[in-house]
Structure formats: C-alpha cells, structure tokens
C-alpha cells in the first residue's frame, strides 16, 4: 500500500486560513426567513418543495387535510405497485425479486417470465469487470472507504467505454444495465482489498458466477468458502428490493437527476449518487444506527428492559449520552409518519433469523427503541410528534445476522439503489430539456476594489 499524500500546510497556516474562511462565509440565519428561502428544499410544514414529476416511485406518509399534514400509514410503490405486494409475491413463489424490481423501475412494467429470464441473463453476463481492472484500479490503490472506491471505479469505467458520452436512450440503457450488474462486483473487490491492506487479513477474489441472482452472487463473492443458505440469500434479496428506489426527491436520486439535467455522461451522474448516499444524513445513517445499538447495549445493564432504555433515550436526547448529537438514529423520517413500510418488512423478515442465530437481544433492543422513542421525545422535548422507525433502524441488524461487515452496510444500499438512479436518469433524459438551476440570493453588499498597496 502506498503512503498517504497530504499537502504540507502547517497547522498554524491552516488555522489562519480557516478563520478567514469562516469569517467571510457567515450568513445571518434571519436572512433565510427574510428572503423566504426554503432551506433543504423544504416547506415550512416539513414537506418537500415540488421540483419535478415522476412515474417511477411513490412515497406516501401523510395527506393534506385543510392545509395541515395528517399522518397515515406509510406506503411505498414502484410504478404503482405496492412494495409489500411485490415482496410477498416473490416470497410466496420462492424466487428472487431484485431483478424483477430493477426491470420494473427502468422499463415501467412487470416483466413476463421470458423478459425476467432475459434481464437475469444480461446481469449475469455483465457482472464481470474488464480484464486487469481489479488489479490496476483497486488493488494498486486500496481505499479506507468502500463508497469512495466504488465512485472512483464507476468513473474509471468511463475509460473502458467506446461510446461514453452518447446520451441517447439505447446507449444510456446499455450503460445502466452494465453498471447495475458491475457495482456489486466492484463493492466486493474493494472490500477484499481493504481487508488485506488495512486489516492485514486474507482477501478472497472469487470468479463471478453468471447463473446466480444478484443476492446470491453478493454472498458468494463475500464469503471465503462461497457458501450461503437459501434463507440468507432470500433475506438479502428482500433488502435489495426495499432499497432499490425511494422517489425522485431523496438526496442521491435528486443528485443523479441534477447531473443528468446538465447533459453529462452516465458514469458522472451515477458517481454523484454514490457520493450523496455515502453521507451520514442519507445512506450512511445505517452505520450510525448500528453504532447506537452497540452503545446502548454496552452502557445499560439490560438493554431489553424498558425502564433502562427509556432512561438511556432521554439522556441521548439531552445530549448527555451517545455521540452528543441528541439524535436517536433510525427514528423519524421526512415523509413517513405512522410507519415506514420498509422498516415493517425488514423487522418481520429479520425476526425469525434473529432469534435462531443468537441475535435475540439485539432485536429486542431495537424493538424497545422503536416503541419508546416517541414517548420519551414528548417528555424531553415537550412536543407530541408522530414518528416511526425508518429503514435504517433494522437494516444494520439484518446485515449483522447475514455476517456482512459494517464496511459494506452503505455500499450494499448503493448496490440496490443504483437501479433507481438509472431509472430516474432515463426518465430525466426523456421528459426534461432544462438544466436544473435553482436561485440563490446574494446577501453581499457591493464593494470598491482595493489596490494591493491600500489593503
């Protein structure tokens, strides 16, 4: 592994530069209200600013009655189909569903048996990376962060494409299907190289198996003995289906659509999605939830006891415990109010395996956090707020049950969400001819230029 390269800036110089930077970039918080700026692209009632239309995905968690938000049970739909129905049908028929979901999101219809078999064949054929890619692009430059390495590899694939800048639909579709198939392979290769470079452990780079589903392929490539159970693969497949899309307004999908609106290439647009999803306020939140669960279990005598969990949650909200943020990770959502359908499905899917594989205490701890947080929030903050567990609360536990390392929690999210990113990119190309360009109000007064001798 090569040594890190850090620019030779002295601590004193850096401190002085930061002071100058912060002094000249402060904006009075009152000015945001003065100029009616919707920070975070949110309305005053917490709803998102309407920025576009989509036929791909619907996220419902409330309805507007007499001008006010009224909570309701959460609903997630792909192309009009309830995600609960999609998953329950796949489970009932004992088949893997991520490939079907990817087809549905991109093409807009449920595939026939022949169409589904064809898309599975395409993903299998495209799963392999270019010759020497892993050695030259990953092994020679290992990364501490798998998400950053995935973004770099996606950008590098631009150089292996004979027609990278063509944004015609046939070409973008080809690129999209290839990237959906290749991203899990990149993810696993990057992780294996990190194991060797940073953990001093053996790495396992198995040849890809074209015949497997995406979920099976991920588990096979990850494990040294290439073995997994059918039940494990089915559970991971459910995770992939749940994470495949979440509307056009989530940060990573919106970032992908913003870049797409500029007319840029597919590799740049998808890299933007990866960069966004890495953030702890977005896809990286599942790691925060995992760390929070570990912290609570380590700092309570019995993390399944409601009284002890209640006390711990109150201390976290008062900034007296946890990471000091005052946040209970995995609770609350920008859209969902009474329930997050993804969290409900994950919880139900994980419960059996959790009890069978020795994770009963972890499951009961998360269940207590879910039940008690709204009550404690009302007591500590003095505000009644309808809130529910979001998908991040239970996803970390599911990955832990499956033996998936923490390094891959967010990359797995990305390996599923790329299907949604590609679907939205195609829709943006087809439906819009304008570059996204919101307005920013300048609050700097005009100044006369000062010659060097007078400064």
GROMACS .gro file of C-alpha atoms in nm:
model
  455
    1UNK     CA    1   0.000   0.000   0.000
    2UNK     CA    2   0.138   0.342  -0.094
    3UNK     CA    3   0.187   0.607   0.173
    4UNK     CA    4  -0.076   0.873   0.217
    5UNK     CA    5  -0.005   1.205   0.049
    6UNK     CA    6  -0.106   1.512   0.247
    7UNK     CA    7  -0.032   1.865   0.132
    8UNK     CA    8   0.237   2.027   0.351
    9UNK     CA    9   0.028   2.300   0.514
   10UNK     CA   10   0.137   2.390   0.867
   11UNK     CA   11  -0.125   2.374   1.144
   12UNK     CA   12  -0.081   2.746   1.207
   13UNK     CA   13  -0.133   2.838   0.840
   14UNK     CA   14  -0.436   2.612   0.821
   15UNK     CA   15  -0.586   2.763   1.135
   16UNK     CA   16  -0.541   3.117   0.999
   17UNK     CA   17  -0.691   3.024   0.663
   18UNK     CA   18  -0.991   2.859   0.830
   19UNK     CA   19  -1.050   3.166   1.043
   20UNK     CA   20  -1.057   3.385   0.732
   21UNK     CA   21  -1.283   3.140   0.553
   22UNK     CA   22  -1.537   3.115   0.836
   23UNK     CA   23  -1.543   3.493   0.894
   24UNK     CA   24  -1.633   3.565   0.532
   25UNK     CA   25  -1.888   3.288   0.483
   26UNK     CA   26  -2.125   3.353   0.770
   27UNK     CA   27  -2.486   3.426   0.677
   28UNK     CA   28  -2.730   3.567   0.930
   29UNK     CA   29  -2.992   3.294   0.997
   30UNK     CA   30  -3.263   3.564   0.998
   31UNK     CA   31  -3.187   3.640   0.633
   32UNK     CA   32  -3.319   3.299   0.530
   33UNK     CA   33  -3.661   3.396   0.667
   34UNK     CA   34  -3.633   3.750   0.531
   35UNK     CA   35  -3.588   3.626   0.174
   36UNK     CA   36  -3.826   3.328   0.213
   37UNK     CA   37  -3.551   3.073   0.148
   38UNK     CA   38  -3.670   2.716   0.178
   39UNK     CA   39  -3.363   2.562   0.335
   40UNK     CA   40  -3.312   2.198   0.250
   41UNK     CA   41  -3.573   2.248  -0.022
   42UNK     CA   42  -3.835   2.203   0.250
   43UNK     CA   43  -4.157   2.397   0.301
   44UNK     CA   44  -4.240   2.541   0.643
   45UNK     CA   45  -4.455   2.237   0.726
   46UNK     CA   46  -4.168   1.997   0.652
   47UNK     CA   47  -4.295   1.883   0.313
   48UNK     CA   48  -4.056   1.886   0.021
   49UNK     CA   49  -4.055   2.162  -0.240
   50UNK     CA   50  -4.210   2.026  -0.560
   51UNK     CA   51  -3.922   2.002  -0.808
   52UNK     CA   52  -4.048   1.755  -1.065
   53UNK     CA   53  -4.282   1.479  -1.170
   54UNK     CA   54  -4.210   1.106  -1.191
   55UNK     CA   55  -4.384   0.784  -1.284
   56UNK     CA   56  -4.122   0.564  -1.121
   57UNK     CA   57  -4.185   0.565  -0.748
   58UNK     CA   58  -4.433   0.698  -0.492
   59UNK     CA   59  -4.354   0.759  -0.125
   60UNK     CA   60  -4.659   0.829   0.094
   61UNK     CA   61  -4.659   0.903   0.465
   62UNK     CA   62  -4.923   1.170   0.516
   63UNK     CA   63  -5.204   1.356   0.342
   64UNK     CA   64  -5.300   1.722   0.347
   65UNK     CA   65  -5.634   1.800   0.514
   66UNK     CA   66  -5.749   2.162   0.547
   67UNK     CA   67  -5.393   2.274   0.479
   68UNK     CA   68  -5.238   2.060   0.751
   69UNK     CA   69  -5.030   1.741   0.735
   70UNK     CA   70  -5.226   1.444   0.863
   71UNK     CA   71  -5.027   1.126   0.942
   72UNK     CA   72  -5.113   0.794   0.778
   73UNK     CA   73  -4.961   0.450   0.738
   74UNK     CA   74  -4.661   0.460   0.508
   75UNK     CA   75  -4.681   0.325   0.154
   76UNK     CA   76  -4.401   0.270  -0.097
   77UNK     CA   77  -4.494   0.194  -0.457
   78UNK     CA   78  -4.279   0.107  -0.758
   79UNK     CA   79  -4.454   0.206  -1.082
   80UNK     CA   80  -4.785   0.192  -0.895
   81UNK     CA   81  -4.728  -0.150  -0.737
   82UNK     CA   82  -4.718  -0.166  -0.356
   83UNK     CA   83  -4.375  -0.290  -0.244
   84UNK     CA   84  -4.549  -0.515   0.010
   85UNK     CA   85  -4.729  -0.695  -0.271
   86UNK     CA   86  -4.414  -0.728  -0.480
   87UNK     CA   87  -4.214  -0.880  -0.195
   88UNK     CA   88  -4.492  -1.103  -0.062
   89UNK     CA   89  -4.544  -1.246  -0.410
   90UNK     CA   90  -4.173  -1.320  -0.454
   91UNK     CA   91  -4.161  -1.484  -0.111
   92UNK     CA   92  -4.475  -1.687  -0.183
   93UNK     CA   93  -4.336  -1.811  -0.515
   94UNK     CA   94  -3.990  -1.871  -0.361
   95UNK     CA   95  -3.799  -1.669  -0.617
   96UNK     CA   96  -3.554  -1.382  -0.610
   97UNK     CA   97  -3.711  -1.045  -0.682
   98UNK     CA   98  -3.443  -0.778  -0.716
   99UNK     CA   99  -3.402  -0.840  -1.089
  100UNK     CA  100  -3.778  -0.807  -1.134
  101UNK     CA  101  -3.779  -0.481  -0.938
  102UNK     CA  102  -3.491  -0.341  -1.145
  103UNK     CA  103  -3.679  -0.428  -1.465
  104UNK     CA  104  -3.999  -0.271  -1.329
  105UNK     CA  105  -3.828   0.052  -1.224
  106UNK     CA  106  -3.645   0.101  -1.554
  107UNK     CA  107  -3.899  -0.023  -1.809
  108UNK     CA  108  -4.221   0.059  -1.623
  109UNK     CA  109  -4.394  -0.281  -1.641
  110UNK     CA  110  -4.375  -0.612  -1.461
  111UNK     CA  111  -4.165  -0.848  -1.675
  112UNK     CA  112  -4.302  -1.163  -1.829
  113UNK     CA  113  -4.122  -1.487  -1.746
  114UNK     CA  114  -3.921  -1.457  -2.069
  115UNK     CA  115  -3.834  -1.090  -2.007
  116UNK     CA  116  -3.727  -1.168  -1.650
  117UNK     CA  117  -3.506  -1.453  -1.764
  118UNK     CA  118  -3.351  -1.223  -2.024
  119UNK     CA  119  -3.271  -0.947  -1.774
  120UNK     CA  120  -3.118  -1.203  -1.537
  121UNK     CA  121  -2.905  -1.329  -1.824
  122UNK     CA  122  -2.792  -0.974  -1.906
  123UNK     CA  123  -2.699  -0.903  -1.544
  124UNK     CA  124  -2.507  -1.230  -1.526
  125UNK     CA  125  -2.315  -1.160  -1.845
  126UNK     CA  126  -2.233  -0.802  -1.740
  127UNK     CA  127  -2.123  -0.892  -1.385
  128UNK     CA  128  -1.756  -0.938  -1.475
  129UNK     CA  129  -1.526  -0.635  -1.473
  130UNK     CA  130  -1.283  -0.556  -1.757
  131UNK     CA  131  -0.957  -0.754  -1.767
  132UNK     CA  132  -0.699  -0.631  -1.514
  133UNK     CA  133  -0.949  -0.376  -1.376
  134UNK     CA  134  -0.940  -0.510  -1.020
  135UNK     CA  135  -0.561  -0.528  -1.015
  136UNK     CA  136  -0.496  -0.189  -1.175
  137UNK     CA  137  -0.780   0.019  -1.032
  138UNK     CA  138  -0.846  -0.139  -0.691
  139UNK     CA  139  -0.554  -0.348  -0.569
  140UNK     CA  140  -0.291  -0.087  -0.652
  141UNK     CA  141  -0.485   0.191  -0.478
  142UNK     CA  142  -0.680   0.049  -0.181
  143UNK     CA  143  -0.926   0.279  -0.010
  144UNK     CA  144  -1.032   0.311   0.352
  145UNK     CA  145  -1.385   0.384   0.236
  146UNK     CA  146  -1.565   0.143   0.002
  147UNK     CA  147  -1.816   0.405  -0.118
  148UNK     CA  148  -1.537   0.634  -0.237
  149UNK     CA  149  -1.369   0.345  -0.413
  150UNK     CA  150  -1.696   0.249  -0.582
  151UNK     CA  151  -1.741   0.605  -0.709
  152UNK     CA  152  -1.384   0.612  -0.838
  153UNK     CA  153  -1.429   0.278  -1.014
  154UNK     CA  154  -1.753   0.390  -1.178
  155UNK     CA  155  -1.576   0.699  -1.310
  156UNK     CA  156  -1.288   0.484  -1.431
  157UNK     CA  157  -1.525   0.263  -1.629
  158UNK     CA  158  -1.581   0.569  -1.849
  159UNK     CA  159  -1.237   0.498  -1.996
  160UNK     CA  160  -1.337   0.143  -2.086
  161UNK     CA  161  -1.646   0.254  -2.278
  162UNK     CA  162  -1.607   0.309  -2.653
  163UNK     CA  163  -1.902   0.548  -2.654
  164UNK     CA  164  -1.919   0.703  -2.305
  165UNK     CA  165  -2.070   1.047  -2.380
  166UNK     CA  166  -2.360   0.941  -2.601
  167UNK     CA  167  -2.678   1.012  -2.403
  168UNK     CA  168  -2.918   0.850  -2.649
  169UNK     CA  169  -3.160   0.617  -2.474
  170UNK     CA  170  -3.017   0.293  -2.624
  171UNK     CA  171  -2.667   0.386  -2.509
  172UNK     CA  172  -2.770   0.504  -2.163
  173UNK     CA  173  -2.975   0.186  -2.119
  174UNK     CA  174  -2.673  -0.026  -2.211
  175UNK     CA  175  -2.455   0.163  -1.965
  176UNK     CA  176  -2.719   0.140  -1.693
  177UNK     CA  177  -2.765  -0.236  -1.717
  178UNK     CA  178  -2.389  -0.288  -1.714
  179UNK     CA  179  -2.340  -0.068  -1.407
  180UNK     CA  180  -2.626  -0.233  -1.214
  181UNK     CA  181  -2.456  -0.569  -1.275
  182UNK     CA  182  -2.100  -0.449  -1.207
  183UNK     CA  183  -2.146  -0.239  -0.892
  184UNK     CA  184  -2.177  -0.539  -0.653
  185UNK     CA  185  -1.860  -0.687  -0.806
  186UNK     CA  186  -1.678  -0.356  -0.754
  187UNK     CA  187  -1.809  -0.339  -0.397
  188UNK     CA  188  -1.683  -0.684  -0.303
  189UNK     CA  189  -1.346  -0.640  -0.474
  190UNK     CA  190  -1.290  -0.309  -0.296
  191UNK     CA  191  -1.378  -0.467   0.038
  192UNK     CA  192  -1.149  -0.765  -0.012
  193UNK     CA  193  -0.859  -0.537  -0.098
  194UNK     CA  194  -0.933  -0.325   0.210
  195UNK     CA  195  -0.920  -0.642   0.424
  196UNK     CA  196  -0.568  -0.709   0.305
  197UNK     CA  197  -0.439  -0.351   0.305
  198UNK     CA  198  -0.591  -0.218   0.629
  199UNK     CA  199  -0.690  -0.523   0.839
  200UNK     CA  200  -0.397  -0.748   0.744
  201UNK     CA  201  -0.640  -1.028   0.659
  202UNK     CA  202  -0.669  -1.259   0.362
  203UNK     CA  203  -0.869  -1.141   0.064
  204UNK     CA  204  -1.089  -1.365  -0.150
  205UNK     CA  205  -1.150  -1.275  -0.513
  206UNK     CA  206  -1.376  -1.548  -0.649
  207UNK     CA  207  -1.463  -1.569  -1.019
  208UNK     CA  208  -1.814  -1.442  -1.086
  209UNK     CA  209  -2.093  -1.695  -1.135
  210UNK     CA  210  -2.321  -1.576  -1.415
  211UNK     CA  211  -2.603  -1.813  -1.318
  212UNK     CA  212  -2.676  -1.663  -0.977
  213UNK     CA  213  -2.918  -1.392  -0.871
  214UNK     CA  214  -2.771  -1.061  -0.756
  215UNK     CA  215  -2.830  -1.151  -0.389
  216UNK     CA  216  -2.670  -1.494  -0.425
  217UNK     CA  217  -2.374  -1.351  -0.615
  218UNK     CA  218  -2.306  -1.094  -0.341
  219UNK     CA  219  -2.300  -1.357  -0.065
  220UNK     CA  220  -2.091  -1.598  -0.272
  221UNK     CA  221  -1.828  -1.337  -0.354
  222UNK     CA  222  -1.816  -1.209   0.004
  223UNK     CA  223  -1.753  -1.539   0.182
  224UNK     CA  224  -1.426  -1.729   0.183
  225UNK     CA  225  -1.597  -2.066   0.130
  226UNK     CA  226  -1.852  -1.921  -0.117
  227UNK     CA  227  -2.130  -2.086   0.085
  228UNK     CA  228  -2.464  -1.938   0.194
  229UNK     CA  229  -2.808  -2.070   0.276
  230UNK     CA  230  -3.119  -2.017   0.068
  231UNK     CA  231  -3.279  -1.835   0.363
  232UNK     CA  232  -2.987  -1.592   0.386
  233UNK     CA  233  -2.997  -1.513   0.016
  234UNK     CA  234  -3.375  -1.456   0.029
  235UNK     CA  235  -3.334  -1.211   0.319
  236UNK     CA  236  -3.064  -1.015   0.136
  237UNK     CA  237  -3.283  -1.013  -0.175
  238UNK     CA  238  -3.562  -0.850   0.029
  239UNK     CA  239  -3.315  -0.582   0.144
  240UNK     CA  240  -3.214  -0.514  -0.215
  241UNK     CA  241  -3.578  -0.481  -0.326
  242UNK     CA  242  -3.659  -0.241  -0.041
  243UNK     CA  243  -3.358  -0.019  -0.114
  244UNK     CA  244  -3.395  -0.012  -0.494
  245UNK     CA  245  -3.574   0.323  -0.506
  246UNK     CA  246  -3.738   0.586  -0.288
  247UNK     CA  247  -3.875   0.854  -0.518
  248UNK     CA  248  -3.711   1.136  -0.709
  249UNK     CA  249  -3.661   1.365  -0.410
  250UNK     CA  250  -3.425   1.160  -0.194
  251UNK     CA  251  -3.082   1.323  -0.193
  252UNK     CA  252  -2.887   1.072  -0.403
  253UNK     CA  253  -3.156   1.028  -0.668
  254UNK     CA  254  -3.206   1.403  -0.689
  255UNK     CA  255  -2.829   1.447  -0.726
  256UNK     CA  256  -2.832   1.196  -1.009
  257UNK     CA  257  -3.117   1.380  -1.180
  258UNK     CA  258  -2.945   1.718  -1.132
  259UNK     CA  259  -2.630   1.596  -1.305
  260UNK     CA  260  -2.836   1.424  -1.573
  261UNK     CA  261  -3.012   1.754  -1.649
  262UNK     CA  262  -2.676   1.903  -1.744
  263UNK     CA  263  -2.632   1.651  -2.025
  264UNK     CA  264  -2.334   1.480  -1.861
  265UNK     CA  265  -2.239   1.114  -1.906
  266UNK     CA  266  -2.385   0.820  -1.716
  267UNK     CA  267  -2.068   0.750  -1.517
  268UNK     CA  268  -2.054   1.106  -1.379
  269UNK     CA  269  -2.425   1.101  -1.287
  270UNK     CA  270  -2.406   0.767  -1.105
  271UNK     CA  271  -2.089   0.874  -0.923
  272UNK     CA  272  -2.284   1.171  -0.790
  273UNK     CA  273  -2.545   0.935  -0.649
  274UNK     CA  274  -2.273   0.734  -0.475
  275UNK     CA  275  -2.118   1.047  -0.327
  276UNK     CA  276  -2.453   1.157  -0.189
  277UNK     CA  277  -2.553   0.819  -0.049
  278UNK     CA  278  -2.230   0.796   0.147
  279UNK     CA  279  -2.335   1.086   0.369
  280UNK     CA  280  -2.446   1.007   0.728
  281UNK     CA  281  -2.765   1.209   0.674
  282UNK     CA  282  -2.857   0.972   0.391
  283UNK     CA  283  -2.737   0.615   0.325
  284UNK     CA  284  -2.463   0.633   0.585
  285UNK     CA  285  -2.729   0.653   0.857
  286UNK     CA  286  -2.747   0.273   0.880
  287UNK     CA  287  -2.395   0.271   1.028
  288UNK     CA  288  -2.500   0.534   1.283
  289UNK     CA  289  -2.787   0.306   1.387
  290UNK     CA  290  -2.553   0.011   1.429
  291UNK     CA  291  -2.313   0.216   1.643
  292UNK     CA  292  -2.604   0.347   1.851
  293UNK     CA  293  -2.733  -0.005   1.920
  294UNK     CA  294  -2.387  -0.118   2.028
  295UNK     CA  295  -2.351   0.187   2.253
  296UNK     CA  296  -2.686   0.129   2.422
  297UNK     CA  297  -2.616  -0.240   2.476
  298UNK     CA  298  -2.273  -0.164   2.624
  299UNK     CA  299  -2.397   0.113   2.854
  300UNK     CA  300  -2.707  -0.047   3.004
  301UNK     CA  301  -2.720  -0.346   3.235
  302UNK     CA  302  -3.014  -0.489   3.042
  303UNK     CA  303  -3.090  -0.334   2.705
  304UNK     CA  304  -3.417  -0.529   2.683
  305UNK     CA  305  -3.553  -0.357   2.994
  306UNK     CA  306  -3.792  -0.077   2.904
  307UNK     CA  307  -3.704   0.139   3.206
  308UNK     CA  308  -3.333   0.130   3.126
  309UNK     CA  309  -3.389   0.201   2.757
  310UNK     CA  310  -3.623   0.487   2.844
  311UNK     CA  311  -3.357   0.643   3.067
  312UNK     CA  312  -3.087   0.598   2.802
  313UNK     CA  313  -3.301   0.753   2.528
  314UNK     CA  314  -3.373   1.055   2.749
  315UNK     CA  315  -3.000   1.102   2.813
  316UNK     CA  316  -2.926   1.075   2.441
  317UNK     CA  317  -3.190   1.337   2.358
  318UNK     CA  318  -3.047   1.570   2.626
  319UNK     CA  319  -2.700   1.538   2.464
  320UNK     CA  320  -2.576   1.359   2.777
  321UNK     CA  321  -2.506   1.024   2.611
  322UNK     CA  322  -2.439   0.871   2.271
  323UNK     CA  323  -2.241   1.075   2.020
  324UNK     CA  324  -2.365   1.405   2.164
  325UNK     CA  325  -2.585   1.488   1.866
  326UNK     CA  326  -2.910   1.445   2.060
  327UNK     CA  327  -3.042   1.226   1.780
  328UNK     CA  328  -3.192   0.879   1.809
  329UNK     CA  329  -3.077   0.728   1.482
  330UNK     CA  330  -3.325   0.515   1.292
  331UNK     CA  331  -3.628   0.703   1.426
  332UNK     CA  332  -3.828   0.955   1.224
  333UNK     CA  333  -3.846   1.026   0.853
  334UNK     CA  334  -3.903   1.324   0.625
  335UNK     CA  335  -4.214   1.165   0.471
  336UNK     CA  336  -4.324   0.862   0.673
  337UNK     CA  337  -4.515   0.932   0.993
  338UNK     CA  338  -4.706   0.637   1.141
  339UNK     CA  339  -4.493   0.372   0.971
  340UNK     CA  340  -4.212   0.316   0.723
  341UNK     CA  341  -4.319   0.013   0.517
  342UNK     CA  342  -3.955  -0.079   0.456
  343UNK     CA  343  -3.885  -0.095   0.830
  344UNK     CA  344  -4.201  -0.302   0.889
  345UNK     CA  345  -4.100  -0.556   0.623
  346UNK     CA  346  -3.738  -0.574   0.739
  347UNK     CA  347  -3.839  -0.619   1.102
  348UNK     CA  348  -4.080  -0.901   1.019
  349UNK     CA  349  -3.828  -1.064   0.785
  350UNK     CA  350  -3.541  -1.047   1.034
  351UNK     CA  351  -3.721  -1.158   1.350
  352UNK     CA  352  -3.710  -1.533   1.284
  353UNK     CA  353  -3.343  -1.537   1.186
  354UNK     CA  354  -3.250  -1.306   1.475
  355UNK     CA  355  -3.393  -1.547   1.732
  356UNK     CA  356  -3.249  -1.852   1.554
  357UNK     CA  357  -2.895  -1.717   1.520
  358UNK     CA  358  -2.836  -1.561   1.863
  359UNK     CA  359  -2.936  -1.201   1.794
  360UNK     CA  360  -3.245  -1.202   2.014
  361UNK     CA  361  -3.109  -0.934   2.250
  362UNK     CA  362  -3.020  -0.702   1.961
  363UNK     CA  363  -3.367  -0.744   1.811
  364UNK     CA  364  -3.542  -0.674   2.142
  365UNK     CA  365  -3.320  -0.369   2.198
  366UNK     CA  366  -3.421  -0.219   1.863
  367UNK     CA  367  -3.785  -0.305   1.930
  368UNK     CA  368  -3.767  -0.114   2.260
  369UNK     CA  369  -3.605   0.186   2.089
  370UNK     CA  370  -3.883   0.185   1.831
  371UNK     CA  371  -4.162   0.164   2.089
  372UNK     CA  372  -4.028   0.408   2.345
  373UNK     CA  373  -3.868   0.687   2.143
  374UNK     CA  374  -4.194   0.875   2.064
  375UNK     CA  375  -4.293   0.875   2.433
  376UNK     CA  376  -3.952   0.987   2.556
  377UNK     CA  377  -3.933   1.254   2.285
  378UNK     CA  378  -4.261   1.401   2.408
  379UNK     CA  379  -4.136   1.400   2.767
  380UNK     CA  380  -3.794   1.551   2.696
  381UNK     CA  381  -3.887   1.798   2.422
  382UNK     CA  382  -4.237   1.878   2.543
  383UNK     CA  383  -4.370   1.819   2.192
  384UNK     CA  384  -4.605   1.546   2.074
  385UNK     CA  385  -4.471   1.416   1.744
  386UNK     CA  386  -4.584   1.123   1.536
  387UNK     CA  387  -4.272   0.929   1.443
  388UNK     CA  388  -4.182   0.580   1.336
  389UNK     CA  389  -3.880   0.361   1.286
  390UNK     CA  390  -3.720   0.413   0.947
  391UNK     CA  391  -3.548   0.152   0.733
  392UNK     CA  392  -3.207   0.221   0.888
  393UNK     CA  393  -3.308   0.104   1.236
  394UNK     CA  394  -3.332  -0.262   1.136
  395UNK     CA  395  -3.113  -0.283   0.822
  396UNK     CA  396  -2.790  -0.292   1.024
  397UNK     CA  397  -2.919  -0.583   1.233
  398UNK     CA  398  -3.022  -0.771   0.917
  399UNK     CA  399  -2.671  -0.727   0.776
  400UNK     CA  400  -2.522  -0.838   1.108
  401UNK     CA  401  -2.733  -1.155   1.102
  402UNK     CA  402  -2.609  -1.223   0.749
  403UNK     CA  403  -2.248  -1.179   0.859
  404UNK     CA  404  -2.199  -0.876   0.638
  405UNK     CA  405  -1.922  -0.646   0.765
  406UNK     CA  406  -2.002  -0.290   0.865
  407UNK     CA  407  -1.781  -0.162   0.583
  408UNK     CA  408  -2.046  -0.283   0.339
  409UNK     CA  409  -2.365  -0.153   0.502
  410UNK     CA  410  -2.390   0.160   0.286
  411UNK     CA  411  -2.227   0.003  -0.025
  412UNK     CA  412  -2.497  -0.266  -0.020
  413UNK     CA  413  -2.756   0.011  -0.010
  414UNK     CA  414  -2.587   0.161  -0.317
  415UNK     CA  415  -2.578  -0.173  -0.498
  416UNK     CA  416  -2.957  -0.178  -0.478
  417UNK     CA  417  -3.031   0.194  -0.522
  418UNK     CA  418  -2.836   0.211  -0.850
  419UNK     CA  419  -3.141   0.052  -1.015
  420UNK     CA  420  -3.348   0.352  -0.908
  421UNK     CA  421  -3.078   0.601  -1.006
  422UNK     CA  422  -3.062   0.457  -1.356
  423UNK     CA  423  -3.442   0.458  -1.390
  424UNK     CA  424  -3.460   0.825  -1.287
  425UNK     CA  425  -3.171   0.917  -1.516
  426UNK     CA  426  -3.354   0.770  -1.813
  427UNK     CA  427  -3.678   0.943  -1.713
  428UNK     CA  428  -3.496   1.277  -1.676
  429UNK     CA  429  -3.345   1.244  -2.024
  430UNK     CA  430  -3.680   1.153  -2.181
  431UNK     CA  431  -3.901   1.406  -2.002
  432UNK     CA  432  -3.690   1.716  -1.943
  433UNK     CA  433  -3.495   1.952  -2.168
  434UNK     CA  434  -3.395   2.204  -1.899
  435UNK     CA  435  -3.090   2.207  -1.676
  436UNK     CA  436  -3.183   2.230  -1.307
  437UNK     CA  437  -3.086   2.572  -1.183
  438UNK     CA  438  -3.247   2.697  -0.862
  439UNK     CA  439  -3.185   3.052  -0.747
  440UNK     CA  440  -2.954   3.172  -0.470
  441UNK     CA  441  -2.991   3.525  -0.333
  442UNK     CA  442  -2.664   3.711  -0.279
  443UNK     CA  443  -2.654   3.894   0.055
  444UNK     CA  444  -2.313   4.056  -0.005
  445UNK     CA  445  -2.306   4.433  -0.048
  446UNK     CA  446  -2.118   4.588  -0.340
  447UNK     CA  447  -1.763   4.694  -0.257
  448UNK     CA  448  -1.499   4.901  -0.433
  449UNK     CA  449  -1.187   4.713  -0.533
  450UNK     CA  450  -0.891   4.795  -0.302
  451UNK     CA  451  -0.542   4.813  -0.460
  452UNK     CA  452  -0.277   4.593  -0.304
  453UNK     CA  453  -0.092   4.891  -0.156
  454UNK     CA  454  -0.402   5.003   0.038
  455UNK     CA  455  -0.507   4.671   0.193
   0.00000   0.00000   0.00000
